[in-house]
Amino acid sequence: MIASVAPPTRGRAPMVAAGVAAVASAAMVATATDDGIVLCPIRRCTGGYCPGCGGTRAVRQLLAGDPGGAWAHNPWIVLAAAQAMVLGMVLAVAGPDGWRRRARALLVPLSIVNAALATAIWVARLTAGTIPAPF
């Protein structure tokens, strides 16, 4: 007789994700140096700077309560954090029935807007000389 294993319940997934995010946030604040943790594979492999350059330092500044410092490292991170908070409130108000429908309806337009915004900010930062050119 083969024993079957019950699939994990979906109710635990948000709690696990929140726990992982909390531990990662605490580790980022506790272990980062002044230069920041280099997590970007593009930066590690090429030495170049991607559109997310400064993102880790910006998140670290946001977690420390310094949105101005985060903006200086990468403005897109501050804008994305604000979007995430608004989206979270919208989905919380939508309730369980409207959550999936609203999430799907918002996902594609927000992804397109964020990709364009991140690229535009990267080009502006390269042009202004606030980050070196990746070549």
Short mmCIF file of C-alpha atoms in Angstrom, two decimals, residues 2-134:
data_model
loop_
_atom_site.label_atom_id
_atom_site.label_comp_id
_atom_site.label_asym_id
_atom_site.label_seq_id
_atom_site.Cartn_x
_atom_site.Cartn_y
_atom_site.Cartn_z
CA ILE A 2 1.39 3.37 -1.02
CA ALA A 3 0.82 6.23 1.36
CA SER A 4 -0.34 9.45 -0.24
CA VAL A 5 0.92 12.80 0.85
CA ALA A 6 -1.63 15.56 1.06
CA PRO A 7 -0.77 18.65 -0.97
CA PRO A 8 0.15 21.71 1.07
CA THR A 9 -2.72 24.01 1.83
CA ARG A 10 -2.85 27.34 0.10
CA GLY A 11 -3.52 29.07 3.38
CA ARG A 12 0.11 28.70 4.48
CA ALA A 13 1.70 30.16 1.35
CA PRO A 14 1.16 33.84 2.27
CA MET A 15 2.51 33.22 5.77
CA VAL A 16 5.60 31.46 4.43
CA ALA A 17 6.18 34.25 1.89
CA ALA A 18 5.82 36.89 4.60
CA GLY A 19 8.26 35.01 6.84
CA VAL A 20 10.84 34.69 4.07
CA ALA A 21 10.46 38.38 3.22
CA ALA A 22 10.90 39.35 6.88
CA VAL A 23 14.03 37.25 7.29
CA ALA A 24 15.49 38.54 4.01
CA SER A 25 14.74 42.13 5.02
CA ALA A 26 16.36 41.71 8.42
CA ALA A 27 19.41 40.07 6.85
CA MET A 28 19.70 42.84 4.29
CA VAL A 29 19.65 45.56 6.93
CA ALA A 30 21.97 43.70 9.30
CA THR A 31 24.64 42.52 6.84
CA ALA A 32 24.86 45.26 4.22
CA THR A 33 28.02 47.31 4.02
CA ASP A 34 28.28 50.92 2.93
CA ASP A 35 28.78 49.70 -0.64
CA GLY A 36 25.76 47.41 -0.43
CA ILE A 37 25.37 43.74 -1.20
CA VAL A 38 25.97 42.96 -4.88
CA LEU A 39 23.13 40.60 -5.77
CA CYS A 40 22.81 41.55 -9.43
CA PRO A 41 24.06 38.83 -11.77
CA ILE A 42 24.72 41.42 -14.50
CA ARG A 43 26.95 43.42 -12.16
CA ARG A 44 28.69 40.30 -10.85
CA CYS A 45 29.41 38.92 -14.34
CA THR A 46 30.05 42.06 -16.39
CA GLY A 47 30.74 44.85 -13.92
CA GLY A 48 28.09 46.87 -15.78
CA TYR A 49 25.10 48.59 -14.27
CA CYS A 50 21.55 47.43 -15.01
CA PRO A 51 18.24 49.35 -14.64
CA GLY A 52 17.94 48.00 -11.10
CA CYS A 53 21.36 49.34 -10.07
CA GLY A 54 21.17 50.58 -6.48
CA GLY A 55 17.99 48.62 -5.83
CA THR A 56 19.36 46.66 -2.89
CA ARG A 57 20.67 49.82 -1.25
CA ALA A 58 17.35 51.56 -1.96
CA VAL A 59 15.39 48.74 -0.30
CA ARG A 60 17.77 48.89 2.64
CA GLN A 61 17.14 52.63 2.97
CA LEU A 62 13.37 52.14 2.75
CA LEU A 63 13.53 49.48 5.47
CA ALA A 64 15.51 51.92 7.60
CA GLY A 65 12.81 54.58 7.08
CA ASP A 66 14.76 56.85 4.72
CA PRO A 67 12.79 57.31 1.48
CA GLY A 68 15.05 60.20 0.42
CA GLY A 69 18.12 57.99 0.66
CA ALA A 70 16.29 55.26 -1.23
CA TRP A 71 15.35 57.73 -3.97
CA ALA A 72 19.01 58.70 -4.34
CA HIS A 73 20.02 55.06 -4.86
CA ASN A 74 17.22 54.07 -7.26
CA PRO A 75 14.01 56.11 -7.69
CA TRP A 76 12.16 53.21 -9.29
CA ILE A 77 12.32 51.19 -6.08
CA VAL A 78 10.51 53.94 -4.17
CA LEU A 79 7.85 54.16 -6.88
CA ALA A 80 7.47 50.36 -6.98
CA ALA A 81 7.10 50.24 -3.18
CA ALA A 82 4.36 52.87 -3.34
CA GLN A 83 2.62 50.89 -6.08
CA ALA A 84 2.87 47.70 -4.04
CA MET A 85 1.25 49.40 -1.04
CA VAL A 86 -1.60 50.79 -3.14
CA LEU A 87 -2.09 47.47 -4.93
CA GLY A 88 -2.15 45.67 -1.58
CA MET A 89 -4.87 48.01 -0.32
CA VAL A 90 -6.92 47.60 -3.50
CA LEU A 91 -6.70 43.82 -3.32
CA ALA A 92 -7.54 43.85 0.40
CA VAL A 93 -10.68 45.87 -0.28
CA ALA A 94 -11.61 43.62 -3.25
CA GLY A 95 -12.08 40.62 -0.97
CA PRO A 96 -11.40 36.98 -1.83
CA ASP A 97 -13.89 36.84 -4.73
CA GLY A 98 -12.62 39.88 -6.60
CA TRP A 99 -8.93 39.40 -5.77
CA ARG A 100 -7.94 37.04 -8.59
CA ARG A 101 -9.90 38.91 -11.25
CA ARG A 102 -8.48 42.30 -10.24
CA ALA A 103 -4.95 40.93 -9.87
CA ARG A 104 -5.01 39.50 -13.39
CA ALA A 105 -6.48 42.70 -14.82
CA LEU A 106 -3.77 44.83 -13.18
CA LEU A 107 -0.76 42.57 -13.72
CA VAL A 108 -0.10 43.14 -17.43
CA PRO A 109 -0.57 46.95 -17.51
CA LEU A 110 1.48 47.41 -14.33
CA SER A 111 4.26 45.19 -15.69
CA ILE A 112 4.45 47.20 -18.92
CA VAL A 113 4.39 50.55 -17.11
CA ASN A 114 7.05 49.42 -14.63
CA ALA A 115 9.35 48.05 -17.34
CA ALA A 116 9.10 51.33 -19.26
CA LEU A 117 9.55 53.38 -16.10
CA ALA A 118 12.59 51.42 -14.92
CA THR A 119 14.19 51.74 -18.36
CA ALA A 120 13.46 55.48 -18.57
CA ILE A 121 14.94 56.08 -15.10
CA TRP A 122 18.01 54.00 -16.02
CA VAL A 123 18.58 56.03 -19.21
CA ALA A 124 18.08 59.29 -17.29
CA ARG A 125 20.59 58.18 -14.63
CA LEU A 126 23.12 57.15 -17.29
CA THR A 127 22.65 60.49 -19.08
CA ALA A 128 22.98 62.48 -15.86
CA GLY A 129 26.09 60.52 -14.90
CA THR A 130 24.74 59.32 -11.56
CA ILE A 131 25.73 55.77 -12.53
CA PRO A 132 28.54 54.81 -14.91
CA ALA A 133 27.76 53.48 -18.38
CA PRO A 134 27.74 49.66 -18.49
#
